[in-house]
Amino acid sequence: MPYGYAGKILRIDLSTGAVTTEPLSEELIERFIGGRGFVAKTMFDEIPAGTDPFSKDNRFVIASGPLSGHYLPASGKTHFGTKSPATGGYADSNMGGHFGPALKYAGYDMMVLTGCAESPSYLFIDDDRVEIRSADAYWGEGSLVVEKQMKEDLGEDFQVLTIGPAGEKKVRFACISHDFGRQAGRTGVGAVLGSKNIKAIAVRGAGSLPVFDVDAAFAAGKAAFQQIYTKPGFTGWTPEGTAGITDWTNQVGVFPTRNFQTSYSDHYKAVNGRAVLKEIKITDKGCYCCPTPCGKYGKAVTALGSAYMEGPEYETIALFGGSCLLPTIHEVAYANYLCDELGLDTISGGAVVSWAIECMEKGILTEEQTGRPLAFGDLETVDYLLRKIAARDGIGDLLAEGVKIASEKIGGGSDRFAIHVKGLEWTGYESRNAPSMMLAYMTADVGAHHNRAWVLGHDVVGSATNVHDLITAGGKGEKLPKAPVTADCADFVIESQNTRPLFDALGVCRLQFMELGFEPENYEKLFYVITGKMLSWQEMLKVSERIWQLTRAFSAREIAQFGRHLDFPPPRFYTEPVPSGPNAGHHVTREEVDALLDWYYRKRGWTQQGIPARETLEAAGLPEIADALEAAGLYS
Amino acid sequence: MELRAIHERCSGCGVCKLACALENYREVNPSKALLRIEGRFPAPGDYRVHLCTQCGECAEVCPVEAITLDEDGVYRIDEETCTECGACVDTCPHGVIMVGKASDMPTKCILCGECARACPRGAIQLVETEQREAV
């Protein structure tokens, strides 16, 4: 059994009910490490080309990494992968919490679901006891309600993930929820579980993970925690968590406001990290083994009601406080609660609602179509639309498709301000004067997501640093010059795209590294004492780059007419100057967008259409993927 | 010495349980931990740390006197005397006498203090018994 790993893959054919296990192969470990790497390889090999994301042939893959569940800071990540209902290409999404470690203690590094259950079901996993059970008692209920009920029914020590009504209705941005506030939010992974009639997965594990040198691993883990305690971010970052960057993103003019019409909002201090602490928070809520919990569990009180929820974190603040312009942290938190209970991604949820509001402002959507007036800054609008979306009722059925498909359906020029890439809505960093960050969004493998590369430091202060130091240095809120658009932007993005997703392969949270500056050599040491394998950080980055080439190859194979046009940002970003705030007057030009892609493709070894070249794939150790792309006609 | 919980500091990360299993069994297996963390969600939205306080109720109820107090103030289970009847498990006011899957032999905290040393937030503290009221 390989050290560090649980050692098995669990396969469940939901159509036949067959449950099988197989040993984790050494080849998979050597080439792809774990987590995101296992997910990507499994998807490429096992999802038949051209599969509809909602068909029974799509796979739903869950994987942890070699460091998941071990004694080191923030070892609680779980990775999900499937063919994307949002983009039609590669999708993955990960979450913190405790699920992945529990799955590992139950004996499984990876779980692959195929087929479709005949009726609403949930999966029960208690070590080697694996059952497909009826979910009749839970179907139709909200995510938080179901998690509480399942813990009561099965036991507090089960880790539970659920989908909400939105997942059941296959809303293209339905999320997976876990631990009353952790989500795998992006890319519609919840919709794919819903399409397979799976409401929830409950897991409990009582096994031990094999460790190469358990004494050394225990000592190295203790030392790692001690080192985290010495970082300025331990006391500086932890109190507010990700919400703490709200001031900075406004001061440097990247806060998405009014559906990304502008990048600064006067009211940001009403929705920032301090507002979370002062008005909402009951307790810090940590993921597995995390010494610096981002989660702030609290209670919101609004005119529409009160609710307990985890959050809001920065992205939710950006999309509901900024893009939808909700005026107070209580209202942002209530929108957060609605999304959690309904099973909607707060990022795409906020983006879709704000897009609909702008459509009404511009007369593209009418009250007759929507059923009521829609307005920025109005919680009733948000509440109304989120519930409609989750039920796919009326206007909600259109909006449940996401802004790309919805704008194609209603037309009227609404695609110009449908803020997405490849069909995935943009997250909380408006980038018209942040060319590196814009390129990061354009080329992220899942669509417009920030977690693959976060390079605002380069755009705003001209250097990379950990986020705590960056925001501590602050922004002055003054007018900023136009950021330089150079070939360096591509280097910054590629370096970040290789680094950040590596944590998703290792199965740990990247924030210890990104936000606190916990050094890479710590991971080399921990990796060695846990797995017995000597792998330098540079060698790990090579694996991460291999995975990046693989995910791109998957999308190239799966998305019809795949090409350069799919990497473009929305027209608003290269035609409309930012109207207000620190970046007033700036935008990237269409020519600059093209230049960014040229530099990026060249450095990635991709064709002018953004397809990984044969020699690139071979150099990355993926000859079989090159053969597959050739067979798919992508090199002809 | 005794363990003391400061519930409002707990974030539910569970590192205490993993540290307990590593210290006592040299295993990466928190199901063997000799303490419990209870998350009370959605409401009231907080955590409760359930620790052995060495209160001795387990010893009182044991029909074969397999649980005895040692000179360090720790109640220990003598596995040779224990008949695995489960009375101590049912009686423990904190629900922290554990029975694993592999055997019915109960296990309990021996006050090693590793959970307190591992907690990043000071939610579990190892204190002198006479300091009990001062914390």
PDB file of N, CA, C and O in Angstrom, chain A residues 381-412:
ATOM      1  N   THR A 381     -35.217  41.638  -4.478  1.00  0.00           N
ATOM      2  CA  THR A 381     -34.878  41.192  -5.834  1.00  0.00           C
ATOM      3  C   THR A 381     -34.020  39.930  -5.782  1.00  0.00           C
ATOM      4  O   THR A 381     -34.274  38.949  -6.493  1.00  0.00           O
ATOM      5  N   VAL A 382     -33.008  39.973  -4.916  1.00  0.00           N
ATOM      6  CA  VAL A 382     -32.084  38.844  -4.797  1.00  0.00           C
ATOM      7  C   VAL A 382     -32.836  37.601  -4.315  1.00  0.00           C
ATOM      8  O   VAL A 382     -32.702  36.510  -4.891  1.00  0.00           O
ATOM      9  N   ASP A 383     -33.615  37.755  -3.269  1.00  0.00           N
ATOM     10  CA  ASP A 383     -34.374  36.638  -2.697  1.00  0.00           C
ATOM     11  C   ASP A 383     -35.313  36.035  -3.746  1.00  0.00           C
ATOM     12  O   ASP A 383     -35.378  34.813  -3.935  1.00  0.00           O
ATOM     13  N   TYR A 384     -36.006  36.908  -4.443  1.00  0.00           N
ATOM     14  CA  TYR A 384     -36.980  36.473  -5.455  1.00  0.00           C
ATOM     15  C   TYR A 384     -36.292  35.673  -6.569  1.00  0.00           C
ATOM     16  O   TYR A 384     -36.726  34.563  -6.923  1.00  0.00           O
ATOM     17  N   LEU A 385     -35.199  36.229  -7.089  1.00  0.00           N
ATOM     18  CA  LEU A 385     -34.554  35.567  -8.232  1.00  0.00           C
ATOM     19  C   LEU A 385     -33.862  34.263  -7.823  1.00  0.00           C
ATOM     20  O   LEU A 385     -33.929  33.266  -8.552  1.00  0.00           O
ATOM     21  N   LEU A 386     -33.208  34.261  -6.669  1.00  0.00           N
ATOM     22  CA  LEU A 386     -32.527  33.024  -6.256  1.00  0.00           C
ATOM     23  C   LEU A 386     -33.526  31.880  -6.089  1.00  0.00           C
ATOM     24  O   LEU A 386     -33.268  30.746  -6.498  1.00  0.00           O
ATOM     25  N   ARG A 387     -34.672  32.183  -5.491  1.00  0.00           N
ATOM     26  CA  ARG A 387     -35.676  31.127  -5.306  1.00  0.00           C
ATOM     27  C   ARG A 387     -36.244  30.666  -6.657  1.00  0.00           C
ATOM     28  O   ARG A 387     -36.489  29.470  -6.871  1.00  0.00           O
ATOM     29  N   LYS A 388     -36.468  31.631  -7.556  1.00  0.00           N
ATOM     30  CA  LYS A 388     -36.959  31.271  -8.899  1.00  0.00           C
ATOM     31  C   LYS A 388     -35.946  30.381  -9.631  1.00  0.00           C
ATOM     32  O   LYS A 388     -36.310  29.426 -10.317  1.00  0.00           O
ATOM     33  N   ILE A 389     -34.674  30.756  -9.499  1.00  0.00           N
ATOM     34  CA  ILE A 389     -33.612  29.996 -10.181  1.00  0.00           C
ATOM     35  C   ILE A 389     -33.561  28.560  -9.651  1.00  0.00           C
ATOM     36  O   ILE A 389     -33.529  27.598 -10.422  1.00  0.00           O
ATOM     37  N   ALA A 390     -33.549  28.430  -8.326  1.00  0.00           N
ATOM     38  CA  ALA A 390     -33.422  27.093  -7.733  1.00  0.00           C
ATOM     39  C   ALA A 390     -34.584  26.192  -8.129  1.00  0.00           C
ATOM     40  O   ALA A 390     -34.435  24.976  -8.224  1.00  0.00           O
ATOM     41  N   ALA A 391     -35.741  26.814  -8.362  1.00  0.00           N
ATOM     42  CA  ALA A 391     -36.918  26.030  -8.745  1.00  0.00           C
ATOM     43  C   ALA A 391     -37.066  25.936 -10.268  1.00  0.00           C
ATOM     44  O   ALA A 391     -37.984  25.273 -10.759  1.00  0.00           O
ATOM     45  N   ARG A 392     -36.191  26.612 -10.983  1.00  0.00           N
ATOM     46  CA  ARG A 392     -36.322  26.758 -12.447  1.00  0.00           C
ATOM     47  C   ARG A 392     -37.752  27.185 -12.811  1.00  0.00           C
ATOM     48  O   ARG A 392     -38.371  26.647 -13.731  1.00  0.00           O
ATOM     49  N   ASP A 393     -38.233  28.157 -12.084  1.00  0.00           N
ATOM     50  CA  ASP A 393     -39.606  28.619 -12.251  1.00  0.00           C
ATOM     51  C   ASP A 393     -39.609  29.955 -12.989  1.00  0.00           C
ATOM     52  O   ASP A 393     -38.891  30.891 -12.597  1.00  0.00           O
ATOM     53  N   GLY A 394     -40.383  30.078 -14.041  1.00  0.00           N
ATOM     54  CA  GLY A 394     -40.520  31.342 -14.756  1.00  0.00           C
ATOM     55  C   GLY A 394     -39.184  31.861 -15.242  1.00  0.00           C
ATOM     56  O   GLY A 394     -38.417  31.138 -15.896  1.00  0.00           O
ATOM     57  N   ILE A 395     -38.871  33.123 -14.877  1.00  0.00           N
ATOM     58  CA  ILE A 395     -37.611  33.722 -15.298  1.00  0.00           C
ATOM     59  C   ILE A 395     -36.413  32.916 -14.761  1.00  0.00           C
ATOM     60  O   ILE A 395     -35.327  32.903 -15.342  1.00  0.00           O
ATOM     61  N   GLY A 396     -36.652  32.206 -13.668  1.00  0.00           N
ATOM     62  CA  GLY A 396     -35.584  31.402 -13.060  1.00  0.00           C
ATOM     63  C   GLY A 396     -35.081  30.307 -13.986  1.00  0.00           C
ATOM     64  O   GLY A 396     -33.915  29.915 -13.919  1.00  0.00           O
ATOM     65  N   ASP A 397     -35.929  29.812 -14.854  1.00  0.00           N
ATOM     66  CA  ASP A 397     -35.510  28.753 -15.771  1.00  0.00           C
ATOM     67  C   ASP A 397     -34.469  29.269 -16.763  1.00  0.00           C
ATOM     68  O   ASP A 397     -33.514  28.564 -17.107  1.00  0.00           O
ATOM     69  N   LEU A 398     -34.653  30.523 -17.197  1.00  0.00           N
ATOM     70  CA  LEU A 398     -33.660  31.150 -18.082  1.00  0.00           C
ATOM     71  C   LEU A 398     -32.368  31.402 -17.312  1.00  0.00           C
ATOM     72  O   LEU A 398     -31.271  31.054 -17.770  1.00  0.00           O
ATOM     73  N   LEU A 399     -32.494  32.003 -16.135  1.00  0.00           N
ATOM     74  CA  LEU A 399     -31.302  32.385 -15.370  1.00  0.00           C
ATOM     75  C   LEU A 399     -30.526  31.175 -14.865  1.00  0.00           C
ATOM     76  O   LEU A 399     -29.305  31.253 -14.661  1.00  0.00           O
ATOM     77  N   ALA A 400     -31.218  30.060 -14.681  1.00  0.00           N
ATOM     78  CA  ALA A 400     -30.559  28.839 -14.212  1.00  0.00           C
ATOM     79  C   ALA A 400     -29.538  28.319 -15.221  1.00  0.00           C
ATOM     80  O   ALA A 400     -28.715  27.461 -14.894  1.00  0.00           O
ATOM     81  N   GLU A 401     -29.582  28.843 -16.431  1.00  0.00           N
ATOM     82  CA  GLU A 401     -28.629  28.424 -17.457  1.00  0.00           C
ATOM     83  C   GLU A 401     -27.285  29.142 -17.339  1.00  0.00           C
ATOM     84  O   GLU A 401     -26.328  28.794 -18.014  1.00  0.00           O
ATOM     85  N   GLY A 402     -27.228  30.192 -16.488  1.00  0.00           N
ATOM     86  CA  GLY A 402     -26.004  30.991 -16.410  1.00  0.00           C
ATOM     87  C   GLY A 402     -26.044  32.116 -17.432  1.00  0.00           C
ATOM     88  O   GLY A 402     -26.856  32.107 -18.365  1.00  0.00           O
ATOM     89  N   VAL A 403     -25.149  33.103 -17.259  1.00  0.00           N
ATOM     90  CA  VAL A 403     -25.258  34.323 -18.087  1.00  0.00           C
ATOM     91  C   VAL A 403     -24.919  34.077 -19.556  1.00  0.00           C
ATOM     92  O   VAL A 403     -25.447  34.772 -20.437  1.00  0.00           O
ATOM     93  N   LYS A 404     -24.069  33.120 -19.851  1.00  0.00           N
ATOM     94  CA  LYS A 404     -23.702  32.899 -21.261  1.00  0.00           C
ATOM     95  C   LYS A 404     -24.916  32.422 -22.052  1.00  0.00           C
ATOM     96  O   LYS A 404     -25.319  33.066 -23.044  1.00  0.00           O
ATOM     97  N   ILE A 405     -25.507  31.324 -21.611  1.00  0.00           N
ATOM     98  CA  ILE A 405     -26.638  30.767 -22.360  1.00  0.00           C
ATOM     99  C   ILE A 405     -27.830  31.721 -22.286  1.00  0.00           C
ATOM    100  O   ILE A 405     -28.513  31.963 -23.292  1.00  0.00           O
ATOM    101  N   ALA A 406     -28.064  32.306 -21.100  1.00  0.00           N
ATOM    102  CA  ALA A 406     -29.207  33.212 -20.947  1.00  0.00           C
ATOM    103  C   ALA A 406     -29.073  34.411 -21.877  1.00  0.00           C
ATOM    104  O   ALA A 406     -30.055  34.837 -22.515  1.00  0.00           O
ATOM    105  N   SER A 407     -27.877  34.953 -22.010  1.00  0.00           N
ATOM    106  CA  SER A 407     -27.707  36.136 -22.882  1.00  0.00           C
ATOM    107  C   SER A 407     -27.852  35.746 -24.351  1.00  0.00           C
ATOM    108  O   SER A 407     -28.342  36.536 -25.164  1.00  0.00           O
ATOM    109  N   GLU A 408     -27.418  34.541 -24.685  1.00  0.00           N
ATOM    110  CA  GLU A 408     -27.618  34.082 -26.071  1.00  0.00           C
ATOM    111  C   GLU A 408     -29.113  33.929 -26.353  1.00  0.00           C
ATOM    112  O   GLU A 408     -29.561  34.197 -27.470  1.00  0.00           O
ATOM    113  N   LYS A 409     -29.873  33.517 -25.345  1.00  0.00           N
ATOM    114  CA  LYS A 409     -31.313  33.312 -25.564  1.00  0.00           C
ATOM    115  C   LYS A 409     -32.076  34.614 -25.669  1.00  0.00           C
ATOM    116  O   LYS A 409     -32.978  34.739 -26.494  1.00  0.00           O
ATOM    117  N   ILE A 410     -31.752  35.605 -24.825  1.00  0.00           N
ATOM    118  CA  ILE A 410     -32.569  36.829 -24.866  1.00  0.00           C
ATOM    119  C   ILE A 410     -31.986  37.900 -25.774  1.00  0.00           C
ATOM    120  O   ILE A 410     -32.700  38.823 -26.170  1.00  0.00           O
ATOM    121  N   GLY A 411     -30.696  37.797 -26.116  1.00  0.00           N
ATOM    122  CA  GLY A 411     -30.120  38.736 -27.066  1.00  0.00           C
ATOM    123  C   GLY A 411     -30.145  40.170 -26.569  1.00  0.00           C
ATOM    124  O   GLY A 411     -29.931  40.434 -25.391  1.00  0.00           O
ATOM    125  N   GLY A 412     -30.399  41.096 -27.492  1.00  0.00           N
ATOM    126  CA  GLY A 412     -30.499  42.512 -27.131  1.00  0.00           C
ATOM    127  C   GLY A 412     -29.176  43.136 -26.722  1.00  0.00           C
ATOM    128  O   GLY A 412     -29.159  44.188 -26.085  1.00  0.00           O
TER     129      GLY A 412
END
